[in-house]
Amino acid sequence: MIIKPQWSILTVGDGDLSFSRSLFSHFNPHKLTATVLDSVDELTHKYGNDNLAFLKQNDCEVITEFDVTRSESIDQLSPCYDVVIFQFPLVPNFSSQQQFIQQTQFDDIKLSVNTLNRRLLRLFLKHSFNSLLSESGAQLAYISSKDVKPYIEWDIEYSLTQGLKTQISDIHFVGSTPFDIKQLPGYKIRNVDRDKHVKDTESLTYVWTTRDNRQAAFERIPSLTPPPELFGENGCDICHAGPFITEAERHNHLVGKKHKRMAEYDEQWRNYLTWSRC
Ligand SMILES: C[S@@+](CC[C@H](N)C(=O)[O-])C[C@H]1O[C@@H](n2cnc3c(N)ncnc32)[C@H](O)[C@@H]1O
């Protein structure tokens, strides 16, 4: 993960704050604001409050009950950051079937856990570029995520910013780099709800910037692997598959379980985008 000492950094959804603490200790950024979805009591109950106390002692702003999908949370901050980072995002588990229905069904629109996570990340990117990143700064948003199912089925590279209009300019996914936890001693990747340390499976940090900053992003992050190639009519863009050489290859892909599942998510997502207009 590329972090420059002159940057101002905002972390989002930082479970136990160990990522922010390690970032502060090992990268020495100009400014660091750390945010968590939990309240102070929830955070302390799940993980203790050592990291919170450490960050406060070192004059880092820490905001609890910060929900990146809600404007009320976003409005607490000003657009002064160079990079906004969301490590291993995941919507919290549902406490009941009723809560699941409440969060995934709006009018005629039905989301699934897959598309609910896409919504979380779309709003993270939208709010980052509209309200959190400084116009004169590096203009970067990072999401780290595991390179395995179910996360790779969120189509992080292409689905999140589809048709997303921001106040400044188009947002571009510029590529990904391997996420190396060894850069961040003390960082424990947390489970969404429990005090469990998640296995360090292979993970990627995905990077977005604005149209005008694309070249600068490649210069700042030379290790970026460009987005996966899409093949349009010669492949399947929903699954990033192709090019298909024969009709039989195309047919076998289209009747396969993976494609059917991805096509269902894609349809659900497009319906949601049309309905939500955001
Ligand atoms: C798998 S945990 C990862 C926690 C931490 N980022 C880490 O790397 O250890 C997913 C995190 O996403 C956070 N999250 C889920 N929905 C959120 C939202 N709407 N706003 C902010 N954070 C959210 C959860 O609170 C949880 O801490």
mmCIF file of C-alpha atoms and ligand atoms in Angstrom:
data_model
loop_
_atom_site.group_PDB
_atom_site.id
_atom_site.type_symbol
_atom_site.label_atom_id
_atom_site.label_comp_id
_atom_site.label_asym_id
_atom_site.label_seq_id
_atom_site.Cartn_x
_atom_site.Cartn_y
_atom_site.Cartn_z
ATOM 1 C CA MET A 1 0.000 0.000 0.000
ATOM 2 C CA ILE A 2 1.483 3.353 -1.024
ATOM 3 C CA ILE A 3 1.140 6.058 1.641
ATOM 4 C CA LYS A 4 3.174 9.288 1.485
ATOM 5 C CA PRO A 5 4.101 11.066 4.731
ATOM 6 C CA GLN A 6 2.762 14.386 3.387
ATOM 7 C CA TRP A 7 -0.737 12.917 2.892
ATOM 8 C CA SER A 8 -3.856 13.417 5.009
ATOM 9 C CA ILE A 9 -5.614 10.101 5.460
ATOM 10 C CA LEU A 10 -9.125 9.047 6.420
ATOM 11 C CA THR A 11 -9.815 5.432 7.381
ATOM 12 C CA VAL A 12 -13.365 4.058 7.204
ATOM 13 C CA GLY A 13 -14.891 1.050 9.000
ATOM 14 C CA ASP A 14 -11.664 0.306 10.881
ATOM 15 C CA GLY A 15 -13.036 -2.466 13.183
ATOM 16 C CA ASP A 16 -10.633 -2.391 16.149
ATOM 17 C CA LEU A 17 -8.559 0.646 14.947
ATOM 18 C CA SER A 18 -5.418 -1.526 14.667
ATOM 19 C CA PHE A 19 -5.051 -0.565 10.990
ATOM 20 C CA SER A 20 -5.132 3.173 11.793
ATOM 21 C CA ARG A 21 -2.761 2.714 14.711
ATOM 22 C CA SER A 22 -0.246 0.828 12.573
ATOM 23 C CA LEU A 23 -0.613 3.341 9.723
ATOM 24 C CA PHE A 24 0.109 6.170 12.131
ATOM 25 C CA SER A 25 3.097 4.396 13.707
ATOM 26 C CA HIS A 26 4.736 3.097 10.532
ATOM 27 C CA PHE A 27 3.866 5.672 7.837
ATOM 28 C CA ASN A 28 3.768 8.838 9.927
ATOM 29 C CA PRO A 29 1.125 10.618 7.795
ATOM 30 C CA HIS A 30 0.655 14.389 7.957
ATOM 31 C CA LYS A 31 -2.889 13.899 9.336
ATOM 32 C CA LEU A 32 -4.937 10.827 10.228
ATOM 33 C CA THR A 33 -8.652 10.624 10.959
ATOM 34 C CA ALA A 34 -9.928 7.171 11.905
ATOM 35 C CA THR A 35 -13.590 6.162 11.838
ATOM 36 C CA VAL A 36 -15.529 3.119 13.021
ATOM 37 C CA LEU A 37 -19.155 2.095 12.658
ATOM 38 C CA ASP A 38 -19.406 0.932 16.273
ATOM 39 C CA SER A 39 -20.059 3.167 19.270
ATOM 40 C CA VAL A 40 -17.283 3.608 21.863
ATOM 41 C CA ASP A 41 -19.033 1.058 24.111
ATOM 42 C CA GLU A 42 -19.353 -1.536 21.329
ATOM 43 C CA LEU A 43 -15.752 -1.002 20.242
ATOM 44 C CA THR A 44 -14.458 -1.311 23.809
ATOM 45 C CA HIS A 45 -16.594 -4.370 24.510
ATOM 46 C CA LYS A 46 -15.409 -6.192 21.348
ATOM 47 C CA TYR A 47 -11.743 -5.214 21.240
ATOM 48 C CA GLY A 48 -10.781 -3.141 24.288
ATOM 49 C CA ASN A 49 -9.850 0.520 23.930
ATOM 50 C CA ASP A 50 -6.025 0.491 23.660
ATOM 51 C CA ASN A 51 -5.973 1.525 20.011
ATOM 52 C CA LEU A 52 -8.546 4.259 20.583
ATOM 53 C CA ALA A 53 -6.526 5.639 23.508
ATOM 54 C CA PHE A 54 -3.279 5.449 21.497
ATOM 55 C CA LEU A 55 -4.715 7.382 18.562
ATOM 56 C CA LYS A 56 -6.221 10.049 20.811
ATOM 57 C CA GLN A 57 -2.973 10.455 22.752
ATOM 58 C CA ASN A 58 -1.277 11.087 19.433
ATOM 59 C CA ASP A 59 -3.788 13.761 18.402
ATOM 60 C CA CYS A 60 -5.535 11.689 15.756
ATOM 61 C CA GLU A 61 -9.225 12.397 15.407
ATOM 62 C CA VAL A 62 -11.338 9.268 15.972
ATOM 63 C CA ILE A 63 -15.020 9.260 15.051
ATOM 64 C CA THR A 64 -17.257 6.453 16.276
ATOM 65 C CA GLU A 65 -20.744 5.577 14.922
ATOM 66 C CA PHE A 66 -19.526 6.707 11.504
ATOM 67 C CA ASP A 67 -21.712 5.105 8.829
ATOM 68 C CA VAL A 68 -20.167 5.832 5.430
ATOM 69 C CA THR A 69 -23.523 5.368 3.672
ATOM 70 C CA ARG A 70 -25.160 8.219 5.612
ATOM 71 C CA SER A 71 -24.790 11.931 4.891
ATOM 72 C CA GLU A 72 -25.133 12.701 8.618
ATOM 73 C CA SER A 73 -21.794 10.942 9.158
ATOM 74 C CA ILE A 74 -20.095 12.403 6.095
ATOM 75 C CA ASP A 75 -21.151 15.944 7.045
ATOM 76 C CA GLN A 76 -18.997 15.765 10.192
ATOM 77 C CA LEU A 77 -15.877 15.931 8.015
ATOM 78 C CA SER A 78 -14.442 18.390 5.529
ATOM 79 C CA PRO A 79 -12.929 17.643 2.106
ATOM 80 C CA CYS A 80 -9.319 17.780 3.215
ATOM 81 C CA TYR A 81 -8.017 14.234 2.592
ATOM 82 C CA ASP A 82 -5.560 12.881 0.021
ATOM 83 C CA VAL A 83 -6.668 9.302 0.407
ATOM 84 C CA VAL A 84 -9.684 7.586 1.939
ATOM 85 C CA ILE A 85 -9.185 3.900 2.843
ATOM 86 C CA PHE A 86 -11.705 1.137 3.567
ATOM 87 C CA GLN A 87 -9.984 -2.115 4.611
ATOM 88 C CA PHE A 88 -11.906 -5.360 4.122
ATOM 89 C CA PRO A 89 -15.393 -3.841 3.945
ATOM 90 C CA LEU A 90 -18.355 -6.075 4.710
ATOM 91 C CA VAL A 91 -21.898 -5.238 5.743
ATOM 92 C CA PRO A 92 -22.621 -6.347 9.316
ATOM 93 C CA ASN A 93 -24.475 -9.627 9.887
ATOM 94 C CA PHE A 94 -28.235 -9.403 10.291
ATOM 95 C CA SER A 95 -29.744 -10.037 13.701
ATOM 96 C CA SER A 96 -32.984 -11.451 12.235
ATOM 97 C CA GLN A 97 -34.767 -12.296 8.997
ATOM 98 C CA GLN A 98 -36.871 -9.173 9.524
ATOM 99 C CA GLN A 99 -33.779 -6.966 9.659
ATOM 100 C CA PHE A 100 -32.464 -8.640 6.484
ATOM 101 C CA ILE A 101 -35.726 -7.864 4.666
ATOM 102 C CA GLN A 102 -35.725 -4.270 5.934
ATOM 103 C CA GLN A 103 -32.219 -3.655 4.607
ATOM 104 C CA THR A 104 -32.483 -5.481 1.304
ATOM 105 C CA GLN A 105 -35.979 -4.702 0.024
ATOM 106 C CA PHE A 106 -37.120 -1.279 -1.119
ATOM 107 C CA ASP A 107 -40.356 -0.870 -3.108
ATOM 108 C CA ASP A 108 -40.006 -3.491 -5.862
ATOM 109 C CA ILE A 109 -36.239 -3.689 -5.541
ATOM 110 C CA LYS A 110 -34.578 -6.646 -3.875
ATOM 111 C CA LEU A 111 -30.916 -6.729 -2.980
ATOM 112 C CA SER A 112 -28.875 -9.696 -1.788
ATOM 113 C CA VAL A 113 -25.851 -9.734 0.507
ATOM 114 C CA ASN A 114 -23.724 -9.446 -2.648
ATOM 115 C CA THR A 115 -25.444 -6.319 -3.938
ATOM 116 C CA LEU A 116 -25.798 -4.818 -0.469
ATOM 117 C CA ASN A 117 -22.001 -4.903 -0.243
ATOM 118 C CA ARG A 118 -21.777 -3.282 -3.692
ATOM 119 C CA ARG A 119 -24.090 -0.547 -2.414
ATOM 120 C CA LEU A 120 -21.870 0.015 0.650
ATOM 121 C CA LEU A 121 -18.807 0.417 -1.565
ATOM 122 C CA ARG A 122 -20.528 2.582 -4.156
ATOM 123 C CA LEU A 123 -21.620 5.001 -1.436
ATOM 124 C CA PHE A 124 -18.101 4.907 0.053
ATOM 125 C CA LEU A 125 -16.674 5.967 -3.330
ATOM 126 C CA LYS A 126 -19.397 8.502 -4.019
ATOM 127 C CA HIS A 127 -18.997 10.222 -0.668
ATOM 128 C CA SER A 128 -15.198 10.060 -0.846
ATOM 129 C CA PHE A 129 -15.022 11.868 -4.176
ATOM 130 C CA ASN A 130 -17.911 14.271 -3.523
ATOM 131 C CA SER A 131 -17.211 15.270 0.044
ATOM 132 C CA LEU A 132 -14.013 13.910 1.591
ATOM 133 C CA LEU A 133 -11.107 14.159 -0.847
ATOM 134 C CA SER A 134 -9.404 17.514 -1.281
ATOM 135 C CA GLU A 135 -9.624 18.876 -4.826
ATOM 136 C CA SER A 136 -5.959 19.820 -4.675
ATOM 137 C CA GLY A 137 -4.812 16.555 -3.056
ATOM 138 C CA ALA A 138 -3.810 13.135 -4.392
ATOM 139 C CA GLN A 139 -7.519 12.220 -4.965
ATOM 140 C CA LEU A 140 -7.258 8.516 -4.175
ATOM 141 C CA ALA A 141 -9.698 5.983 -2.724
ATOM 142 C CA TYR A 142 -8.394 2.549 -1.640
ATOM 143 C CA ILE A 143 -10.427 -0.571 -0.887
ATOM 144 C CA SER A 144 -8.584 -3.706 0.227
ATOM 145 C CA SER A 145 -10.454 -6.969 -0.178
ATOM 146 C CA LYS A 146 -9.703 -10.668 -0.308
ATOM 147 C CA ASP A 147 -9.079 -12.149 -3.731
ATOM 148 C CA VAL A 148 -11.487 -15.070 -3.137
ATOM 149 C CA LYS A 149 -15.238 -15.745 -3.206
ATOM 150 C CA PRO A 150 -17.599 -14.178 -2.175
ATOM 151 C CA TYR A 151 -15.693 -10.880 -2.409
ATOM 152 C CA ILE A 152 -14.555 -11.315 -6.027
ATOM 153 C CA GLU A 153 -18.225 -11.724 -6.972
ATOM 154 C CA TRP A 154 -18.872 -8.085 -6.026
ATOM 155 C CA ASP A 155 -17.229 -7.093 -9.344
ATOM 156 C CA ILE A 156 -15.348 -4.389 -7.472
ATOM 157 C CA GLU A 157 -13.462 -3.304 -10.587
ATOM 158 C CA TYR A 158 -16.413 -2.476 -12.831
ATOM 159 C CA SER A 159 -19.756 -2.442 -11.030
ATOM 160 C CA LEU A 160 -19.256 0.081 -8.231
ATOM 161 C CA THR A 161 -18.965 3.301 -10.196
ATOM 162 C CA GLN A 162 -21.297 2.374 -13.093
ATOM 163 C CA GLY A 163 -23.001 5.609 -14.143
ATOM 164 C CA LEU A 164 -21.856 7.345 -10.977
ATOM 165 C CA LYS A 165 -22.019 11.097 -11.409
ATOM 166 C CA THR A 166 -20.037 13.090 -8.880
ATOM 167 C CA GLN A 167 -19.768 16.830 -8.508
ATOM 168 C CA ILE A 168 -16.188 16.960 -9.772
ATOM 169 C CA SER A 169 -15.435 14.465 -12.494
ATOM 170 C CA ASP A 170 -15.795 10.833 -13.476
ATOM 171 C CA ILE A 171 -14.314 8.341 -11.052
ATOM 172 C CA HIS A 172 -11.949 5.818 -12.593
ATOM 173 C CA PHE A 173 -10.844 2.476 -11.285
ATOM 174 C CA VAL A 174 -7.137 2.515 -12.126
ATOM 175 C CA GLY A 175 -6.020 -0.932 -10.959
ATOM 176 C CA SER A 176 -4.987 -2.965 -7.960
ATOM 177 C CA THR A 177 -1.856 -3.923 -6.027
ATOM 178 C CA PRO A 178 -1.265 -6.899 -3.721
ATOM 179 C CA PHE A 179 -2.015 -5.949 -0.132
ATOM 180 C CA ASP A 180 0.935 -6.877 2.085
ATOM 181 C CA ILE A 181 -0.004 -6.959 5.758
ATOM 182 C CA LYS A 182 3.706 -7.105 6.694
ATOM 183 C CA GLN A 183 3.862 -3.379 5.917
ATOM 184 C CA LEU A 184 1.552 -2.801 8.889
ATOM 185 C CA PRO A 185 2.845 -4.532 12.040
ATOM 186 C CA GLY A 186 0.161 -4.916 14.693
ATOM 187 C CA TYR A 187 -2.731 -4.693 12.216
ATOM 188 C CA LYS A 188 -5.271 -7.464 12.811
ATOM 189 C CA ILE A 189 -7.894 -7.915 10.098
ATOM 190 C CA ARG A 190 -11.123 -8.270 12.048
ATOM 191 C CA ASN A 191 -14.279 -10.201 11.427
ATOM 192 C CA VAL A 192 -17.264 -7.976 10.817
ATOM 193 C CA ASP A 193 -18.986 -8.609 14.137
ATOM 194 C CA ARG A 194 -16.782 -10.637 16.397
ATOM 195 C CA ASP A 195 -13.471 -10.285 18.138
ATOM 196 C CA LYS A 196 -11.861 -12.705 15.701
ATOM 197 C CA HIS A 197 -8.731 -12.232 13.679
ATOM 198 C CA VAL A 198 -9.385 -13.203 10.041
ATOM 199 C CA LYS A 199 -6.835 -15.309 8.097
ATOM 200 C CA ASP A 200 -4.505 -13.234 5.921
ATOM 201 C CA THR A 201 -5.669 -14.791 2.634
ATOM 202 C CA GLU A 202 -4.312 -13.174 -0.525
ATOM 203 C CA SER A 203 -5.769 -9.708 -0.812
ATOM 204 C CA LEU A 204 -5.680 -6.779 -3.197
ATOM 205 C CA THR A 205 -5.887 -3.042 -2.682
ATOM 206 C CA TYR A 206 -8.122 -1.553 -5.395
ATOM 207 C CA VAL A 207 -7.488 2.076 -6.367
ATOM 208 C CA TRP A 208 -9.791 4.781 -7.767
ATOM 209 C CA THR A 209 -9.080 8.333 -8.802
ATOM 210 C CA THR A 210 -10.648 11.001 -11.016
ATOM 211 C CA ARG A 211 -10.192 11.293 -14.774
ATOM 212 C CA ASP A 212 -7.675 14.159 -14.411
ATOM 213 C CA ASN A 213 -5.573 12.293 -11.852
ATOM 214 C CA ARG A 214 -5.193 8.976 -13.661
ATOM 215 C CA GLN A 215 -1.649 9.565 -14.878
ATOM 216 C CA ALA A 216 -0.609 10.878 -11.464
ATOM 217 C CA ALA A 217 -2.046 7.731 -9.826
ATOM 218 C CA PHE A 218 0.108 5.497 -12.042
ATOM 219 C CA GLU A 219 3.163 7.594 -11.167
ATOM 220 C CA ARG A 220 2.395 7.484 -7.439
ATOM 221 C CA ILE A 221 1.630 3.751 -7.451
ATOM 222 C CA PRO A 222 3.937 2.169 -10.048
ATOM 223 C CA SER A 223 3.015 -1.375 -8.928
ATOM 224 C CA LEU A 224 -0.604 -0.995 -10.130
ATOM 225 C CA THR A 225 -1.940 -3.894 -12.191
ATOM 226 C CA PRO A 226 -4.400 -2.406 -14.697
ATOM 227 C CA PRO A 227 -8.093 -3.441 -14.631
ATOM 228 C CA PRO A 228 -8.915 -6.877 -16.104
ATOM 229 C CA GLU A 229 -9.501 -6.800 -19.851
ATOM 230 C CA LEU A 230 -13.103 -6.978 -21.048
ATOM 231 C CA PHE A 231 -13.974 -8.561 -24.387
ATOM 232 C CA GLY A 232 -17.463 -7.187 -25.095
ATOM 233 C CA GLU A 233 -19.258 -9.397 -27.602
ATOM 234 C CA ASN A 234 -16.353 -11.833 -27.698
ATOM 235 C CA GLY A 235 -16.546 -12.589 -23.985
ATOM 236 C CA CYS A 236 -18.695 -12.169 -20.882
ATOM 237 C CA ASP A 237 -18.066 -8.835 -19.164
ATOM 238 C CA ILE A 238 -20.239 -9.739 -16.169
ATOM 239 C CA CYS A 239 -17.807 -12.553 -15.294
ATOM 240 C CA HIS A 240 -14.660 -10.980 -16.849
ATOM 241 C CA ALA A 241 -14.440 -14.079 -19.072
ATOM 242 C CA GLY A 242 -13.153 -14.470 -22.614
ATOM 243 C CA PRO A 243 -12.275 -14.064 -25.326
ATOM 244 C CA PHE A 244 -14.295 -17.094 -26.389
ATOM 245 C CA ILE A 245 -12.719 -18.773 -29.376
ATOM 246 C CA THR A 246 -15.642 -21.040 -30.277
ATOM 247 C CA GLU A 247 -19.432 -20.882 -29.958
ATOM 248 C CA ALA A 248 -19.256 -24.007 -27.794
ATOM 249 C CA GLU A 249 -16.989 -22.185 -25.351
ATOM 250 C CA ARG A 250 -19.437 -19.275 -25.130
ATOM 251 C CA HIS A 251 -22.386 -21.643 -24.700
ATOM 252 C CA ASN A 252 -20.646 -23.628 -21.945
ATOM 253 C CA HIS A 253 -19.887 -20.410 -20.094
ATOM 254 C CA LEU A 254 -23.436 -19.058 -20.392
ATOM 255 C CA VAL A 255 -25.081 -22.238 -19.088
ATOM 256 C CA GLY A 256 -22.614 -22.576 -16.204
ATOM 257 C CA LYS A 257 -23.598 -22.039 -12.536
ATOM 258 C CA LYS A 258 -21.096 -19.239 -12.014
ATOM 259 C CA HIS A 259 -22.398 -17.190 -14.936
ATOM 260 C CA LYS A 260 -26.023 -17.684 -13.879
ATOM 261 C CA ARG A 261 -25.239 -16.479 -10.363
ATOM 262 C CA MET A 262 -23.250 -13.474 -11.605
ATOM 263 C CA ALA A 263 -25.969 -12.596 -14.156
ATOM 264 C CA GLU A 264 -28.538 -12.592 -11.360
ATOM 265 C CA TYR A 265 -26.401 -10.245 -9.225
ATOM 266 C CA ASP A 266 -25.825 -8.036 -12.252
ATOM 267 C CA GLU A 267 -29.527 -7.724 -12.993
ATOM 268 C CA GLN A 268 -30.301 -7.018 -9.340
ATOM 269 C CA TRP A 269 -27.577 -4.360 -9.284
ATOM 270 C CA ARG A 270 -28.746 -2.653 -12.491
ATOM 271 C CA ASN A 271 -32.323 -2.545 -11.188
ATOM 272 C CA TYR A 272 -31.091 -1.018 -7.948
ATOM 273 C CA LEU A 273 -29.038 1.639 -9.768
ATOM 274 C CA THR A 274 -32.010 2.634 -11.923
ATOM 275 C CA TRP A 275 -34.277 2.794 -8.896
ATOM 276 C CA SER A 276 -31.904 4.638 -6.560
ATOM 277 C CA ARG A 277 -30.541 7.103 -9.149
ATOM 278 C CA CYS A 278 -27.441 7.543 -6.996
HETATM 279 C C1 LIG B 1 -14.564 -7.488 7.910
HETATM 280 S S1 LIG B 1 -14.687 -6.094 8.960
HETATM 281 C C2 LIG B 1 -13.090 -5.340 8.716
HETATM 282 C C3 LIG B 1 -12.743 -4.405 9.807
HETATM 283 C C4 LIG B 1 -11.470 -3.596 9.611
HETATM 284 N N1 LIG B 1 -11.605 -2.667 8.512
HETATM 285 C C5 LIG B 1 -10.276 -4.505 9.425
HETATM 286 O O1 LIG B 1 -9.635 -4.413 8.369
HETATM 287 O O2 LIG B 1 -9.995 -5.282 10.334
HETATM 288 C C6 LIG B 1 -15.789 -4.995 8.053
HETATM 289 C C7 LIG B 1 -15.962 -3.648 8.676
HETATM 290 O O3 LIG B 1 -16.812 -2.853 7.860
HETATM 291 C C8 LIG B 1 -17.506 -1.990 8.731
HETATM 292 N N2 LIG B 1 -18.715 -1.451 8.068
HETATM 293 C C9 LIG B 1 -19.763 -2.149 7.572
HETATM 294 N N3 LIG B 1 -20.713 -1.290 7.112
HETATM 295 C C10 LIG B 1 -20.243 -0.031 7.338
HETATM 296 C C11 LIG B 1 -20.772 1.259 7.113
HETATM 297 N N4 LIG B 1 -21.993 1.443 6.581
HETATM 298 N N5 LIG B 1 -20.022 2.339 7.463
HETATM 299 C C12 LIG B 1 -18.798 2.165 8.031
HETATM 300 N N6 LIG B 1 -18.253 0.958 8.281
HETATM 301 C C13 LIG B 1 -18.965 -0.132 7.949
HETATM 302 C C14 LIG B 1 -17.864 -2.876 9.909
HETATM 303 O O4 LIG B 1 -18.154 -2.111 11.045
HETATM 304 C C15 LIG B 1 -16.594 -3.699 10.057
HETATM 305 O O5 LIG B 1 -15.733 -3.128 10.997
#
